[in-house]
XYZ file of C-alpha atoms in Angstrom:
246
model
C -13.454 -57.681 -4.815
C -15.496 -60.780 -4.345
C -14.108 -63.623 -7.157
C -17.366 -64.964 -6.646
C -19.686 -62.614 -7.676
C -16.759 -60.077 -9.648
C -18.292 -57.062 -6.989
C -16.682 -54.900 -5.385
C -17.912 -54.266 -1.660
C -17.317 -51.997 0.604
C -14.917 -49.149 1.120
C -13.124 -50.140 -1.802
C -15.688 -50.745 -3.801
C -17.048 -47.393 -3.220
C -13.272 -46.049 -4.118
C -13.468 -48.501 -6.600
C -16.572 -47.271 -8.425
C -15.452 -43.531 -8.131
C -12.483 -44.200 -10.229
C -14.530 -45.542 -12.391
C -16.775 -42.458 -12.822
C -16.131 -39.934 -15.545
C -14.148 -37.475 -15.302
C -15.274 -33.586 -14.743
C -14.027 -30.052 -14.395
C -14.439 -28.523 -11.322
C -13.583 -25.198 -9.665
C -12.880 -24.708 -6.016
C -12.990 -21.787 -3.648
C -9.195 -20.398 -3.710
C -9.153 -20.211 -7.491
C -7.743 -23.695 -8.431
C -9.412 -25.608 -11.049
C -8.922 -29.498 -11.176
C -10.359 -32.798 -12.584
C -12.030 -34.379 -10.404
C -13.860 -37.989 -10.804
C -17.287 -38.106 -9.964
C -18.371 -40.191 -7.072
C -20.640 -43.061 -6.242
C -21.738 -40.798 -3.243
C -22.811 -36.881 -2.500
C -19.520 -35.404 -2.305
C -19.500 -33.068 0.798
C -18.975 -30.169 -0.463
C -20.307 -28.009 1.599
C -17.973 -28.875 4.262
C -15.218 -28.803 2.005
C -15.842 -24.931 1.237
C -16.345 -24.320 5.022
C -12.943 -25.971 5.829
C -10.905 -23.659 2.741
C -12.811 -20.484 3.558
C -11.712 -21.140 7.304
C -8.646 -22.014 6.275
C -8.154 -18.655 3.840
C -9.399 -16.200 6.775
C -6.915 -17.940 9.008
C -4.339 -17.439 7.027
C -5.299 -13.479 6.292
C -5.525 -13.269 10.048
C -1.816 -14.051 10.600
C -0.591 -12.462 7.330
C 1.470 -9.959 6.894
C 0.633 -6.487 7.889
C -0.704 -3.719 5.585
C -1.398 0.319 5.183
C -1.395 2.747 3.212
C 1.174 5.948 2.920
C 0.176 9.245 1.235
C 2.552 11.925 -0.085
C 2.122 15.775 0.293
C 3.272 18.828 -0.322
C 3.774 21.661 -2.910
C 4.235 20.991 -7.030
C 7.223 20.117 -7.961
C 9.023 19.586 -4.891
C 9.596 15.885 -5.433
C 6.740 13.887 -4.074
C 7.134 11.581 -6.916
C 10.844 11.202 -7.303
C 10.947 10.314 -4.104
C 8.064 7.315 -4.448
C 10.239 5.781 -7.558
C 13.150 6.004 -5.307
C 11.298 3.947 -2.939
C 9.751 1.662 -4.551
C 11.030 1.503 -8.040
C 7.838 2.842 -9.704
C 6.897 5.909 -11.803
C 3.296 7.105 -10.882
C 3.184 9.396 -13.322
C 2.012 7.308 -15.911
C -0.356 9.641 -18.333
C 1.311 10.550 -21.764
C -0.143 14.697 -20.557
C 1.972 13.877 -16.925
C 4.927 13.067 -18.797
C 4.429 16.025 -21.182
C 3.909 18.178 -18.763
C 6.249 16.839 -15.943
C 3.607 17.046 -13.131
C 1.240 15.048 -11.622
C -2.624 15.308 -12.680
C -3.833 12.374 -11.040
C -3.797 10.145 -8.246
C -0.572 7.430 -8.488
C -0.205 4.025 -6.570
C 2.795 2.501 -5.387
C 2.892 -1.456 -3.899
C 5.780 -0.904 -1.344
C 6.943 -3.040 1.330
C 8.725 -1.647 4.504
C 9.608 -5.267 5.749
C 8.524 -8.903 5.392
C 6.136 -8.461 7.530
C 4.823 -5.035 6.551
C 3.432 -4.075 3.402
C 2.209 -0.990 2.251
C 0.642 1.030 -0.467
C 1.903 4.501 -1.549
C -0.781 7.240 -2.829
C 1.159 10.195 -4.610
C -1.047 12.762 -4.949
C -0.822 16.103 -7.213
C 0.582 19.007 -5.564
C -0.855 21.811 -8.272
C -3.162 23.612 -6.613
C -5.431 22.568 -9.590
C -5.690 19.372 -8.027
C -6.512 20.140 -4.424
C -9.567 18.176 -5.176
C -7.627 15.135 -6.668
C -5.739 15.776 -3.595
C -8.123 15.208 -0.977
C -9.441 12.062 -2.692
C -6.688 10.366 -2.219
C -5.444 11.744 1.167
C -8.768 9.813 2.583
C -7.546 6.529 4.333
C -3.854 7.419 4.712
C -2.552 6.347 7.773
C 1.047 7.876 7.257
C 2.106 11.310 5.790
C 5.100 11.974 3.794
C 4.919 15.708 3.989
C 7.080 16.567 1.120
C 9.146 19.889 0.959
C 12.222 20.885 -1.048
C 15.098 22.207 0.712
C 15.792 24.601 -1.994
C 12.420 26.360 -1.826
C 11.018 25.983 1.353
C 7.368 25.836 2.841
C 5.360 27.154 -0.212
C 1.522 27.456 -0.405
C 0.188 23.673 -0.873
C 2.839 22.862 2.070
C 0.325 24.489 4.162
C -2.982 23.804 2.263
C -1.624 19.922 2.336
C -1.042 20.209 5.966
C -4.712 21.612 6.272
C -6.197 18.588 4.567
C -4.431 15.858 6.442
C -5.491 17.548 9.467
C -9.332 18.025 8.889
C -9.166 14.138 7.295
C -7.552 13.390 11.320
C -4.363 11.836 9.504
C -1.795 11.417 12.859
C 0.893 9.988 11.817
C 3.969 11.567 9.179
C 7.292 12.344 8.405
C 9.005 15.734 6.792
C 11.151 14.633 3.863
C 13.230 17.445 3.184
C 14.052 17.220 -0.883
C 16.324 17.967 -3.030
C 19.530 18.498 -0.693
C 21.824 17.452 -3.362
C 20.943 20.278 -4.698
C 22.457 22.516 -1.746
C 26.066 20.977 -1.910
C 26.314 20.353 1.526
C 25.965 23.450 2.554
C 24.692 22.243 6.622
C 23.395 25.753 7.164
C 20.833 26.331 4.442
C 19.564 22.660 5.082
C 19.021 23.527 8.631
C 17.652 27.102 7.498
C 15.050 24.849 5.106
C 14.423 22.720 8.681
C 13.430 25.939 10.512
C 10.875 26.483 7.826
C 9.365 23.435 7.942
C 9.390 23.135 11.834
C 7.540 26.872 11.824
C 5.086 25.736 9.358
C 4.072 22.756 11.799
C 3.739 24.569 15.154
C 0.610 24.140 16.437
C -0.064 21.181 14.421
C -0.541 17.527 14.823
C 2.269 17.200 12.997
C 4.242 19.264 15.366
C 6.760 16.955 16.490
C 7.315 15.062 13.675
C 10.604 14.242 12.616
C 12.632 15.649 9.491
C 14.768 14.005 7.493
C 17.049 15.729 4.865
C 17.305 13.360 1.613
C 17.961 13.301 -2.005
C 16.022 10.933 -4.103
C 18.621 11.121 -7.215
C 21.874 10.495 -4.631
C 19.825 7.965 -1.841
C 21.630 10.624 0.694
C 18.954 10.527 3.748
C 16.571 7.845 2.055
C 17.771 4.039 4.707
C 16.889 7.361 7.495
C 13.590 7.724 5.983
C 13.407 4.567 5.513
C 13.405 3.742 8.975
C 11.110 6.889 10.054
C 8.392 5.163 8.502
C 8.846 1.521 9.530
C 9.071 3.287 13.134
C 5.642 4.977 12.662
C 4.265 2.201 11.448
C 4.332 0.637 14.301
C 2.553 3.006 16.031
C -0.323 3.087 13.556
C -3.044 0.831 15.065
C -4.245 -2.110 13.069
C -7.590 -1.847 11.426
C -10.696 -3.585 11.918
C -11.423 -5.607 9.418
C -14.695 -6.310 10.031
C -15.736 -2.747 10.100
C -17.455 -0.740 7.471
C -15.394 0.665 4.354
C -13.363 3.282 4.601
């Protein structure tokens, strides 16, 4: 400040004056809403923005990775059991699926596999009332979880199911063999229940996938499954995401 004159002069006069200036609300990109005093001079925002938004599709760039699993298979064999013994949540959240004790339409799941992978579950009806419901939500899985209780086997929406992931060009899934609590141990039938399943693939793309016996009420099989799908999801290439919607 000149004593002189009682100015203030450059640089910290123009600091000076912009403390000075009333106060305002302002939002910014990223969401963040501050109070900000206005300045002597044009604030540059423009720059500003392009230095967050570069910042914000940096940081998406090295985030952590993310896809999407799909159940499938036959009512009532456990599709949904076994996504709320994944990930702690009940898809079935309509008063008529509760009623009824099936699913009517399409569930999501947040679920992550590791810290660095994230994924979102789609449970998807297995009435045959639903195939429709079905296929709508089958579009843009990358991984399968083919769904099948030991106790009853391949049934008809096993195969329908394994129709529609086909003809969508789904590659990637795992067998999760249900319910084997329900067998007492008994290694035979489970392996009997395997043989099914393995019969009802041939000649699929999901030939040679693998099969995992599990319970979703004891957690027998599940750190298995668990680790099927972290394995396939490495093999699922990353998506462009500069391409068109799915």
């Amino acid at each position: 400040m000149d004593r002189t004159t009682g100015k203030t002069g450059g640089a910290a006069g123009t600091w000076a004056r912009a403390r000075m200036a009333p106060p305002q609300h302002l939002a910014v990109p990223g969401g963040c809403v501050g109070r900000v005093r206005r300045a002597a001079w044009p604030w540059p925002w423009p720059f500003l923005t392009r230095s967050l938004l570069s910042s914000r599709l940096t940081m998406a760039k090295a985030a952590s990775r993310a896809l999407v699993l799909g159940t499938a298979g036959h009512i009532d064999h456990g599709k949904t059991t076994l996504v709320r013994a994944l990930t702690g949540v009940d898809t079935d959240r309509l008063p008529e699926e509760k009623r009824r004790g099936i699913t009517i339409e399409l569930g999501f799941a947040a679920f992550e596999l590791s810290p660095e992978l994230r994924a979102s579950i789609v449970d998807v009806p297995g009435h045959e009332g639903f195939v429709r419901t079905m296929v709508a939500g089958a579009g843009g899985i990358d991984i399968v979880i083919l769904v099948v209780s030991a106790e009853d086997g391949v049934m008809p929406q096993t195969r329908e199911h394994i129709n529609v992931c086909r003809l969508l060009g789904i590659e990637h899934g795992v067998v999760a063999l249900t319910k084997v609590d329900r067998l007492e141990g008994d290694a035979e039938a489970i392996e009997l229940a395997a043989e099914d399943v393995r019969a009802a693939l041939q000649g699929s793309v999901f030939e040679p996938a693998k099969i995992v016996p599990c319970s979703a009420l004891t957690g027998e099989g599940m750190p298995e499954l668990l680790a099927e799908l972290r394995r396939l999801a490495a093999k699922v290439p990353r998506r462009d995401a500069q391409g068109a919607p799915i």
